[in-house]
mmCIF file of C-alpha atoms and ligand atoms in Angstrom:
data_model
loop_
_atom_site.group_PDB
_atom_site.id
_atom_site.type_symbol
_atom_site.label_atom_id
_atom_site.label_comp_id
_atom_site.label_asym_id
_atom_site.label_seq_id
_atom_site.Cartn_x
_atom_site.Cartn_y
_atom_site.Cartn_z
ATOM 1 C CA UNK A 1 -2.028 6.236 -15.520
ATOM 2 C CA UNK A 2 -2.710 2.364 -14.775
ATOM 3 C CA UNK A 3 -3.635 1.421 -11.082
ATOM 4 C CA UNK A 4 -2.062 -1.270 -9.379
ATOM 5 C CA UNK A 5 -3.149 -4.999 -9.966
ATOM 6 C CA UNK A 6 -5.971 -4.012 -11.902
ATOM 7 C CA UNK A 7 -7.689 -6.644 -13.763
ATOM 8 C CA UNK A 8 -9.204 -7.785 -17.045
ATOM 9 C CA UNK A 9 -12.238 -9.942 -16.628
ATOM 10 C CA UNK A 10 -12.968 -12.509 -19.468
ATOM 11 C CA UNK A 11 -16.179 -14.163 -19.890
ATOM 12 C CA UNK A 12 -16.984 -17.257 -22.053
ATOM 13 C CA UNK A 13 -20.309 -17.851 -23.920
ATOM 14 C CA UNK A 14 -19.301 -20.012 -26.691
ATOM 15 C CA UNK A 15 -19.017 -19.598 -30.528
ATOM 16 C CA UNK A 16 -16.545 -20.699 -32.816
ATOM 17 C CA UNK A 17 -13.640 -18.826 -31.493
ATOM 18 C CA UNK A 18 -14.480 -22.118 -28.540
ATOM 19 C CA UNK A 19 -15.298 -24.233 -31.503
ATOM 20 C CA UNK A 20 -13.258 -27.612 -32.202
ATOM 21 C CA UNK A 21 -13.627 -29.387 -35.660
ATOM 22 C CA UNK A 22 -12.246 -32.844 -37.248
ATOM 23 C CA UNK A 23 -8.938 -31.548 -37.876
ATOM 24 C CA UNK A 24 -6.609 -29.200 -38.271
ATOM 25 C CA UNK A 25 -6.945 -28.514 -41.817
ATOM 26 C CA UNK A 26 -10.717 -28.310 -41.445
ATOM 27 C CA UNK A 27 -11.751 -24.632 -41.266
ATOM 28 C CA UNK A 28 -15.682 -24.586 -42.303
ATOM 29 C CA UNK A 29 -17.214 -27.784 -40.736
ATOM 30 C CA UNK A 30 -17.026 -27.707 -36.976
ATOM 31 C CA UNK A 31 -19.278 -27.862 -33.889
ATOM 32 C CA UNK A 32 -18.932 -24.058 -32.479
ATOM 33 C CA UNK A 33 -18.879 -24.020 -28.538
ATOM 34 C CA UNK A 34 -16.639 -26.658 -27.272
ATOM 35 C CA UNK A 35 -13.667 -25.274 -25.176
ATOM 36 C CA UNK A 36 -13.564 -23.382 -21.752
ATOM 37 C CA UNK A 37 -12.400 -19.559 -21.761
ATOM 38 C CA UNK A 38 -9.331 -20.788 -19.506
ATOM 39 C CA UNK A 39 -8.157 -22.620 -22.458
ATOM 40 C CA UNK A 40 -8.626 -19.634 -24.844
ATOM 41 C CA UNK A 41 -7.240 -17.566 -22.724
ATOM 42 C CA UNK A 42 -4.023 -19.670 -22.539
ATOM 43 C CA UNK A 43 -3.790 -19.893 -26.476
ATOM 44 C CA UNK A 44 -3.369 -16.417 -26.339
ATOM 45 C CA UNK A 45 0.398 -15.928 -24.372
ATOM 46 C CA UNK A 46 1.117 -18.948 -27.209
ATOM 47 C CA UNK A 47 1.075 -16.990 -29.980
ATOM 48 C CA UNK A 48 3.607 -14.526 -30.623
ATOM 49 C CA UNK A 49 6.529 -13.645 -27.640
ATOM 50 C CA UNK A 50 4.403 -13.755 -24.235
ATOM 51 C CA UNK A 51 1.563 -11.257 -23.879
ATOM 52 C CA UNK A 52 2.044 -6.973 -24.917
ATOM 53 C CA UNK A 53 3.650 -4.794 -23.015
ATOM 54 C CA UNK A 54 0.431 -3.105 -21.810
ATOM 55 C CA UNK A 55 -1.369 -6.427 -20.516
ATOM 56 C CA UNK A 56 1.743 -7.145 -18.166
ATOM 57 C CA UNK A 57 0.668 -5.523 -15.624
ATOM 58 C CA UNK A 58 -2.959 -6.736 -15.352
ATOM 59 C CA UNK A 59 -4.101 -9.910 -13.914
ATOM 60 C CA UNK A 60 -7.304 -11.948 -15.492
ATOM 61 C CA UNK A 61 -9.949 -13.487 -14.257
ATOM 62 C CA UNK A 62 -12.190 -15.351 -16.512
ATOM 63 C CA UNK A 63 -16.089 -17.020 -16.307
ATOM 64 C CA UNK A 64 -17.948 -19.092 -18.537
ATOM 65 C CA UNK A 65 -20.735 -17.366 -17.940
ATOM 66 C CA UNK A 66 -22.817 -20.022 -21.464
ATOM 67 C CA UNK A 67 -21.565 -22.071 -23.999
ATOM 68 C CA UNK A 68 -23.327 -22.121 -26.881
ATOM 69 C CA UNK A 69 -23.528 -21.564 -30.848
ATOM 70 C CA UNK A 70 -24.868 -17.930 -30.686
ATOM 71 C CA UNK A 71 -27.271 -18.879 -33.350
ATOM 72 C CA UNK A 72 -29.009 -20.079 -30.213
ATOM 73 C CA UNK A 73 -28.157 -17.211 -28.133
ATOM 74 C CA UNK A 74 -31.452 -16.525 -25.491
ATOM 75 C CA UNK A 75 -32.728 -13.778 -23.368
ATOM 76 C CA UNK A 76 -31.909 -15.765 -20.550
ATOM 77 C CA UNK A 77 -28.300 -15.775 -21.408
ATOM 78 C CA UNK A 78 -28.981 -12.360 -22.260
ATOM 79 C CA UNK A 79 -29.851 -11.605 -18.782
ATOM 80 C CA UNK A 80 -27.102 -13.369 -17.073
ATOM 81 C CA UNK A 81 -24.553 -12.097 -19.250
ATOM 82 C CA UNK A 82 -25.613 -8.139 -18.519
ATOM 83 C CA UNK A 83 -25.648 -8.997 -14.423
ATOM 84 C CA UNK A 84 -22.448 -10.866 -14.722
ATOM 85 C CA UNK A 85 -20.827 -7.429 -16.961
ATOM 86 C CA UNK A 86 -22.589 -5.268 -14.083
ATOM 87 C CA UNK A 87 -21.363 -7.202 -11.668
ATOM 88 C CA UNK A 88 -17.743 -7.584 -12.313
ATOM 89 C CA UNK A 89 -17.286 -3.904 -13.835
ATOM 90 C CA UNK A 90 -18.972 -2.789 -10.390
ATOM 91 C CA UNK A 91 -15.551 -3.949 -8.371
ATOM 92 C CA UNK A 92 -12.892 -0.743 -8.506
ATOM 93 C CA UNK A 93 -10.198 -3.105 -9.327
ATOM 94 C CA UNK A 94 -11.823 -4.452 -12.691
ATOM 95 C CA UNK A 95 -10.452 -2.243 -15.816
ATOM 96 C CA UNK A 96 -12.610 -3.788 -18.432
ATOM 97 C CA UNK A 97 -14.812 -6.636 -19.221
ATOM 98 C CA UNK A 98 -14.016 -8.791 -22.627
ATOM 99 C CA UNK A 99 -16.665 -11.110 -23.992
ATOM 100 C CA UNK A 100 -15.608 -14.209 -26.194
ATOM 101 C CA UNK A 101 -19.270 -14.653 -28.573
ATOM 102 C CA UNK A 102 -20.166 -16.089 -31.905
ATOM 103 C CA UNK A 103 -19.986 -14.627 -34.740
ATOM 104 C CA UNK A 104 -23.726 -14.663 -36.353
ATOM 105 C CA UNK A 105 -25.473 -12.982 -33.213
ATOM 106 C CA UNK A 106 -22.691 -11.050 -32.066
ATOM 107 C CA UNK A 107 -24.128 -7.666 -33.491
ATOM 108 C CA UNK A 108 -27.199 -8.542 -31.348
ATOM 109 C CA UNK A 109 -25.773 -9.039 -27.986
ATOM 110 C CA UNK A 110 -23.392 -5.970 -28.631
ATOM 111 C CA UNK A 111 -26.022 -3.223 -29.098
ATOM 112 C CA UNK A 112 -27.986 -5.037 -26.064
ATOM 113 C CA UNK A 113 -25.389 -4.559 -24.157
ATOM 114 C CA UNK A 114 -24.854 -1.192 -24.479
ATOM 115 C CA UNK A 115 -28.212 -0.471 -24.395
ATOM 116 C CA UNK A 116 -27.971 -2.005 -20.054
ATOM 117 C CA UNK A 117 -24.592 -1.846 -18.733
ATOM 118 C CA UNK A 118 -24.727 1.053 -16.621
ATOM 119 C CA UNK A 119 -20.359 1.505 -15.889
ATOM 120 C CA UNK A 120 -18.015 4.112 -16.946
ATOM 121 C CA UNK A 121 -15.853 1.161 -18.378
ATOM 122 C CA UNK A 122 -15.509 -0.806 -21.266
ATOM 123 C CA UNK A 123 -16.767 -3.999 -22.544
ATOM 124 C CA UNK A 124 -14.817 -5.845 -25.720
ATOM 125 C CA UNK A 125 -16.607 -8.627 -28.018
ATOM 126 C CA UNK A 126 -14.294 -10.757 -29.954
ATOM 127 C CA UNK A 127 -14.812 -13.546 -31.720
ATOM 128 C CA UNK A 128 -13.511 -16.026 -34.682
ATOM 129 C CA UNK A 129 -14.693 -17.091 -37.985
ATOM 130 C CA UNK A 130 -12.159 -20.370 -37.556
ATOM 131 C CA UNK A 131 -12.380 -22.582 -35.218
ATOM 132 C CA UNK A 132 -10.258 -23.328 -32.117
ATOM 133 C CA UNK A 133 -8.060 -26.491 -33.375
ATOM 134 C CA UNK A 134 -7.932 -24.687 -37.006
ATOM 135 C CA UNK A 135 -4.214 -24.302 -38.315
ATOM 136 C CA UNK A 136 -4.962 -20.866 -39.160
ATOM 137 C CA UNK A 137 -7.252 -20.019 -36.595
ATOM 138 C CA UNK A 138 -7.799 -16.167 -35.671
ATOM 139 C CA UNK A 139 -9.434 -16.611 -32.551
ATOM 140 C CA UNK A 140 -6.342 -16.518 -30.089
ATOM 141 C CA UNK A 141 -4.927 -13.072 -32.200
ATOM 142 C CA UNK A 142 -8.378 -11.254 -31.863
ATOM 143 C CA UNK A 143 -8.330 -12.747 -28.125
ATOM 144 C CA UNK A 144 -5.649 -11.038 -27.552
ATOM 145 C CA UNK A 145 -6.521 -7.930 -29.772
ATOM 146 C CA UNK A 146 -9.290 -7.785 -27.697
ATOM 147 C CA UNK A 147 -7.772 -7.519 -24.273
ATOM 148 C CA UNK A 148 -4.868 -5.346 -25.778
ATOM 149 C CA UNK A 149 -8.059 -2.830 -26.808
ATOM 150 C CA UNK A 150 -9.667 -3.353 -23.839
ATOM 151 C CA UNK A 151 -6.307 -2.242 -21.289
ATOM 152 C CA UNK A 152 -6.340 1.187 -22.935
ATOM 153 C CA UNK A 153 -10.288 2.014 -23.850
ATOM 154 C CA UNK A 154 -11.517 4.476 -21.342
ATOM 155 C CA UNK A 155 -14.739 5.193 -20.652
ATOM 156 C CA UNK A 156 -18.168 3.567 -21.369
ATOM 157 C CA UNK A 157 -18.763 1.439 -24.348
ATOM 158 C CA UNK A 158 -19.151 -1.561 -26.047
ATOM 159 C CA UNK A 159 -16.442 -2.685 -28.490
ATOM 160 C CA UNK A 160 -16.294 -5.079 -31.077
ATOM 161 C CA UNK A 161 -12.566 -6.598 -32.220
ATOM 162 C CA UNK A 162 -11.885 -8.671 -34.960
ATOM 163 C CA UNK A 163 -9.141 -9.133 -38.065
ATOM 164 C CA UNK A 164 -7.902 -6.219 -36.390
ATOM 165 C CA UNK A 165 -9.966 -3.842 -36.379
ATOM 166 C CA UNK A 166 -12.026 -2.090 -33.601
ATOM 167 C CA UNK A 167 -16.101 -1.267 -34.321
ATOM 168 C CA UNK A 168 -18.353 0.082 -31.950
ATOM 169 C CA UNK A 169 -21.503 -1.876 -31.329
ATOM 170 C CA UNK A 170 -24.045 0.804 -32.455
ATOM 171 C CA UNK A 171 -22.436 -0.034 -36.369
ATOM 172 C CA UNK A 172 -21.327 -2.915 -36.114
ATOM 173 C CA UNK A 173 -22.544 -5.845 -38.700
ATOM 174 C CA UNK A 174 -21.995 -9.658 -39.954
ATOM 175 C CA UNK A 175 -21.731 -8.764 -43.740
ATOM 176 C CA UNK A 176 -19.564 -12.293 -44.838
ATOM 177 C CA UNK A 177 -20.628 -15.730 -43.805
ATOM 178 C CA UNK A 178 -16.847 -16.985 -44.328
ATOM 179 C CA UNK A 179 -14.136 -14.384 -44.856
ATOM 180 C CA UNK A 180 -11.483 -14.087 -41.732
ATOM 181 C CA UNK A 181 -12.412 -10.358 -42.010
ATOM 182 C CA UNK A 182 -16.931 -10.658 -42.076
ATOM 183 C CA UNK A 183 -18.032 -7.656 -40.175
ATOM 184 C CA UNK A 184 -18.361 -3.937 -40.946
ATOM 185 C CA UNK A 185 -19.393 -0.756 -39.713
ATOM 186 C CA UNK A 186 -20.255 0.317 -42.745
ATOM 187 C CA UNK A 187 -20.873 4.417 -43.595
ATOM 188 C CA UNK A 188 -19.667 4.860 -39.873
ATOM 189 C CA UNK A 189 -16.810 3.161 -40.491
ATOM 190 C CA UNK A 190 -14.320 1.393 -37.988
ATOM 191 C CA UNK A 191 -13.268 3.128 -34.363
ATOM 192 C CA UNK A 192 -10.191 2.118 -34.812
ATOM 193 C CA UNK A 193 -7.313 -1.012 -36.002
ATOM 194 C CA UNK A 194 -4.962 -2.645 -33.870
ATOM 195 C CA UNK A 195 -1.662 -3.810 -35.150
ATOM 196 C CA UNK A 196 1.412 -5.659 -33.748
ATOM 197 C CA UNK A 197 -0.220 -5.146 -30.349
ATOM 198 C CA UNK A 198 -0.536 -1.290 -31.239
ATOM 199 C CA UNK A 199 -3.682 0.325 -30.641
ATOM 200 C CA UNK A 200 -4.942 3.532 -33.333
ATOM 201 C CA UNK A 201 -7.917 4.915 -32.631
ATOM 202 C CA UNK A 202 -9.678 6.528 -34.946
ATOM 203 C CA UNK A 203 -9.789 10.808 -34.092
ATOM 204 C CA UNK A 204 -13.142 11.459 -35.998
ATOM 205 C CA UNK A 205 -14.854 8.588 -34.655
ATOM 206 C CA UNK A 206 -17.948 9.768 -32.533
ATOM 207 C CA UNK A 207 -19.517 7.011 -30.531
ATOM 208 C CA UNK A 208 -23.949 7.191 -29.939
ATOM 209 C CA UNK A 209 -25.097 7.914 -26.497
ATOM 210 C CA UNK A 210 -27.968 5.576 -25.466
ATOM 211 C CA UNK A 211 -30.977 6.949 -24.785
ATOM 212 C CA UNK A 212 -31.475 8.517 -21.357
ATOM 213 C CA UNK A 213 -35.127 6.598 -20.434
ATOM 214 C CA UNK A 214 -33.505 3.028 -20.771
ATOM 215 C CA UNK A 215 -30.856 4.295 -17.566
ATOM 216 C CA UNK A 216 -34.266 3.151 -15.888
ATOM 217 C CA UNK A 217 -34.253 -0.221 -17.123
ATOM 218 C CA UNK A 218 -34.001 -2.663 -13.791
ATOM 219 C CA UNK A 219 -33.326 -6.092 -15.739
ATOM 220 C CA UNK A 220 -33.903 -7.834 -12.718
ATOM 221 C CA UNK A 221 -37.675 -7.112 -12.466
ATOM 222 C CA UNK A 222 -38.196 -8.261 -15.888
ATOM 223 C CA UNK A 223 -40.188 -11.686 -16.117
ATOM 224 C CA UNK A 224 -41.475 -11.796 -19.740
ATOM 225 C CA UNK A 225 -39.436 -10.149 -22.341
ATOM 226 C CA UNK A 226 -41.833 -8.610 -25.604
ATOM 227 C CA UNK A 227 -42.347 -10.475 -28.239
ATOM 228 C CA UNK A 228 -40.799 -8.695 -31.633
ATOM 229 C CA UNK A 229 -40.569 -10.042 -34.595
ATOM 230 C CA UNK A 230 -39.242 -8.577 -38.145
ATOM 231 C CA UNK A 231 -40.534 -8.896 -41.008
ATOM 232 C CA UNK A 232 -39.482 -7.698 -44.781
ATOM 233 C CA UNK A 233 -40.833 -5.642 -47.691
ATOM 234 C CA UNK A 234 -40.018 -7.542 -50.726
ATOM 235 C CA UNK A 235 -42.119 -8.302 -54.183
ATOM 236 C CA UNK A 236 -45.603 -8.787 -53.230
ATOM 237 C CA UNK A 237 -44.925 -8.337 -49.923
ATOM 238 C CA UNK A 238 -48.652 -8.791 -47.990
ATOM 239 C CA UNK A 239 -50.207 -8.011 -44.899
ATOM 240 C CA UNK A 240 -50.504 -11.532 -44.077
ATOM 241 C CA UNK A 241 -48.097 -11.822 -42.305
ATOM 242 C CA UNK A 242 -48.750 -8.943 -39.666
ATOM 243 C CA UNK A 243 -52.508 -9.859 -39.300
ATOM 244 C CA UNK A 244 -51.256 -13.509 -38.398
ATOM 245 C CA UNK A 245 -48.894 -11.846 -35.611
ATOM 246 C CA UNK A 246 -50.870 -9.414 -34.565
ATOM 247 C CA UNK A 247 -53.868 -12.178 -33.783
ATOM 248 C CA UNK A 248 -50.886 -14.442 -31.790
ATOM 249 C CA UNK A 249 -50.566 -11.049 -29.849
ATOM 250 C CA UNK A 250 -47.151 -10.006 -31.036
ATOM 251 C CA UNK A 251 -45.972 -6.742 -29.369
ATOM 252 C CA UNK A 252 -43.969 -5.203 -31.767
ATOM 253 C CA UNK A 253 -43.032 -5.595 -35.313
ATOM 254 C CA UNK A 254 -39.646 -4.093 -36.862
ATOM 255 C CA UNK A 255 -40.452 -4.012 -40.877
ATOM 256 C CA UNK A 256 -37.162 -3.768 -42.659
ATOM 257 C CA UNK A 257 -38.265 -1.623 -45.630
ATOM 258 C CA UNK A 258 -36.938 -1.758 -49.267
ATOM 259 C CA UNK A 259 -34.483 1.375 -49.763
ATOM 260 C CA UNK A 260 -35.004 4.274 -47.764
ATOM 261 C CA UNK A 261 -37.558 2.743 -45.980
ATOM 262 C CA UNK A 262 -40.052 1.888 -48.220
ATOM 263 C CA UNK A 263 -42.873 -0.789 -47.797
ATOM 264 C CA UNK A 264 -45.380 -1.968 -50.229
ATOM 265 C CA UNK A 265 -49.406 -0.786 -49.966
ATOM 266 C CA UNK A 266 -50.570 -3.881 -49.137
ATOM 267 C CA UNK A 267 -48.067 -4.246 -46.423
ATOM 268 C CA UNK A 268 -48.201 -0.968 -44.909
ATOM 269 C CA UNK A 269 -51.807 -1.267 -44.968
ATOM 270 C CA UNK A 270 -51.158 -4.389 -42.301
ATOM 271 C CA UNK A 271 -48.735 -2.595 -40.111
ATOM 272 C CA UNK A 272 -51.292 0.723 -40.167
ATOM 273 C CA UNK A 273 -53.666 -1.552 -38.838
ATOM 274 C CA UNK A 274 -51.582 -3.222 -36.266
ATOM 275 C CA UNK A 275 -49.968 0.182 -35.917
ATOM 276 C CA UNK A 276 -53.912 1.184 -34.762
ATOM 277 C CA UNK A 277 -54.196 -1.843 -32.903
ATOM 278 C CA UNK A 278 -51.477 -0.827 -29.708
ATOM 279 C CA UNK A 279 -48.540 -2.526 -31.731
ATOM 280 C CA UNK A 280 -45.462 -0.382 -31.646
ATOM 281 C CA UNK A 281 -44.037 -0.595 -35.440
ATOM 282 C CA UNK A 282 -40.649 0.649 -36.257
ATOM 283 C CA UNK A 283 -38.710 0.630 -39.489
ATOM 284 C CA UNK A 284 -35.241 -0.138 -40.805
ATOM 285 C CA UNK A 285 -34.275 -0.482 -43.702
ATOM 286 C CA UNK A 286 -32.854 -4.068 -45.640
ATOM 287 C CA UNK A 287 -29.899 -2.049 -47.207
ATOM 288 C CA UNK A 288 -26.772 -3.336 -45.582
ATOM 289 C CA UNK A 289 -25.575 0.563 -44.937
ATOM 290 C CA UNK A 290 -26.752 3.689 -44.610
ATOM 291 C CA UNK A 291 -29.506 4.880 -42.123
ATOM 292 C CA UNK A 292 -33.076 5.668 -43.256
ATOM 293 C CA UNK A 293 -33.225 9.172 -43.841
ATOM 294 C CA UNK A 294 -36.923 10.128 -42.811
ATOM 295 C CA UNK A 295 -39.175 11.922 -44.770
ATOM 296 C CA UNK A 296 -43.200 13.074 -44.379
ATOM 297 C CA UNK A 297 -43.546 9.468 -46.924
ATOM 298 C CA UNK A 298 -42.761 7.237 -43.107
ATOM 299 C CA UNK A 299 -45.652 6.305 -41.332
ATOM 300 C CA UNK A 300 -43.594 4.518 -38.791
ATOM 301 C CA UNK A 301 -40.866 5.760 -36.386
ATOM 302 C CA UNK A 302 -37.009 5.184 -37.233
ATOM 303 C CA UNK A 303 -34.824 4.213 -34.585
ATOM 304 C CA UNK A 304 -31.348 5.810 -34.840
ATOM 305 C CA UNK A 305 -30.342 4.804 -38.254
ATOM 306 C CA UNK A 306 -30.132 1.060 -36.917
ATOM 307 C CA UNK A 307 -30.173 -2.182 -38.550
ATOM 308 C CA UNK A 308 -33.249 -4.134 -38.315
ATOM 309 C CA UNK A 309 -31.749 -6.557 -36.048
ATOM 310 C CA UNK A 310 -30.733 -4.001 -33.177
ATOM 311 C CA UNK A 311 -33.941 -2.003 -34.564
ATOM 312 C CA UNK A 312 -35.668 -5.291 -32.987
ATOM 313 C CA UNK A 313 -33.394 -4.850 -29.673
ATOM 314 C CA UNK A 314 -33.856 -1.315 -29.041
ATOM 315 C CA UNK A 315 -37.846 -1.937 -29.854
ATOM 316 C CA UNK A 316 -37.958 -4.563 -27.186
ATOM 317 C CA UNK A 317 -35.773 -2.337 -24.597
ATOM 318 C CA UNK A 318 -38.288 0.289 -25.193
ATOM 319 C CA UNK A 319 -41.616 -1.969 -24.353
ATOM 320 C CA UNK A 320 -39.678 -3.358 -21.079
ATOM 321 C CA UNK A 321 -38.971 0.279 -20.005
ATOM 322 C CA UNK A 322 -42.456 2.116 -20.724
ATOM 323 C CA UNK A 323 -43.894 -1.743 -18.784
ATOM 324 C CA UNK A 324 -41.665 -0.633 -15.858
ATOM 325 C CA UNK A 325 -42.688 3.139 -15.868
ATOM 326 C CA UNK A 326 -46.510 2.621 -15.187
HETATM 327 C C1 LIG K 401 -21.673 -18.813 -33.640
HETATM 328 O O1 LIG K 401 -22.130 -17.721 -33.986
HETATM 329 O O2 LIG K 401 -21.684 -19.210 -32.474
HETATM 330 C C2 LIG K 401 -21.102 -19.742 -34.671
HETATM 331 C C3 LIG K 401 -20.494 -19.042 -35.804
HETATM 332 C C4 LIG K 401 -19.293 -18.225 -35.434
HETATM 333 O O3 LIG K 401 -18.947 -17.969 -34.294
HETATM 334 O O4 LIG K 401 -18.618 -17.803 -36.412
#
């Protein structure tokens, strides 16, 4: 049962879905970040009849909280986004937070914020691959997709909507620089679709828990976030690379390994070394899907079958929280 007046809260941080290019008939070449999230958010009672049933009842309140290509998305945006999340889902009217974002580092600032966001409530990504002033553009439907999915999600999580469909950040993945429809949960699969303002959720669908030490993340004492970097096995893949880092005092390295995890001698040579050295080294793997099963062949630890990307995230969370525990 809905509570009275309960709101929706939508913050701005750029990305296409705010991007504006030449004209109309220009879908590909465009400068991402350039309208407000009041102006997005009015594009989306223009399409179709009004708003859906189930966001009648709800009022919004929206933020730009950045405005930027998320190709240059920061930790300090980062930062501010996660307080402003905390601090709007901490007020008992405030049903759900929904966060407009760029597509190419969307993945990124999903898992990251799942990872912080201490709330029983939901938070919804959307995004476009078109931009604003587009004929066809898809940002005002997954807008509204978005807050649709976010007026009936219960519970913690972080939510990604797009070409409607609904993934859950701990999957989710940019796997198409172009196509309307460019991310995928792959082997996991989607939570759920939404369609004509209906939402399905998927029955099967069992969302990750995040691990209990980072509850004791306080972002607010962090000054310095770790420096992580990730590197790749590929043909004649060297240690080069890792001795270089590890003597410009890198803090962790996430190597995305070929297959199930594989890296080359040379190269795990390196990481052993750096491994030796006090560097925490985790591994991914470069396949698109599919987690790295782990075998007595892995010399380095596998982070919950993710990506190498939120591999990165979750390595970084993990140096920040062991800092704060001494
Ligand atoms: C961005 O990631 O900000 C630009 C690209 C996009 O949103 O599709």
């Amino acid at each position: 049962m809905q509570v009275k007046n309960q709101k929706i809260v939508v913050l701005g941080t750029g990305g296409t879905i705010a991007g504006e290019s030449i004209s109309a008939s220009e879908g590909l070449s465009y400068k991402a970040a350039q309208r407000g999230i009041e102006v997005l958010l009015q594009s989306v009672a223009e399409i179709g009849q009004g708003l859906p049933e189930t966001l009648a009842s709800f009022q919004f309140e929206s933020e730009q909280v950045a405005q930027l290509d998320s190709k240059d998305m920061d930790f300090a945006t980062w930062h501010h986004l996660a307080q402003r999340c905390q601090a709007w889902l901490s007020h008992e009217d405030v049903k759900a937070v929904v966060i407009t974002h760029g597509t190419d580092t969307l993945e990124e600032t999903a898992y990251f914020l799942s990872q912080v966001i201490v709330a029983n409530k939901p938070v919804v990504l959307t995004c476009a691959m078109r931009p604003a002033n587009f004929k066809d553009a898809d940002g005002p439907q997954n807008l509204r997709d978005a807050l649709t999915v976010a007026s009936v999600a219960q519970g913690a999580g972080v939510w990604m909507v797009a070409a409607g469909e609904i993934h859950h950040s701990q999957h989710v993945q940019k796997v198409h620089p172009t196509r309307i429809n460019a991310f995928d949960s792959g082997e996991a699969g989607v939570a759920g679709t939404i369609k004509a303002d209906q939402v399905t959720w998927r029955l099967d669908f069992k969302a990750v828990p995040k691990p209990s030490a980072l509850t004791h993340l306080d972002l607010a004492e962090v000054t310095a976030w770790p420096w992580v970097e990730v590197i790749m096995n590929h043909v004649q893949a060297e240690a080069k690379l890792v001795d270089m880092l590890v003597k410009a005092g890198v803090q962790g390295i996430v190597v995305a390994g070929t297959g199930n995890g594989s890296v080359g001698i040379a190269l795990k040579a390196g990481l052993m070394r750096a491994q030796a050295a006090g560097i925490q080294v985790c591994l991914a793997s470069r396949c698109n899907q599919g987690p790295v099963v782990v075998t007595e062949t892995h010399a380095f630890p596998v982070l919950a079958g993710l990506s190498p990307v939120k591999t990165r995230v979750a390595l970084m969370l993990d140096i920040l929280s062991k800092q704060q525990s001494h």
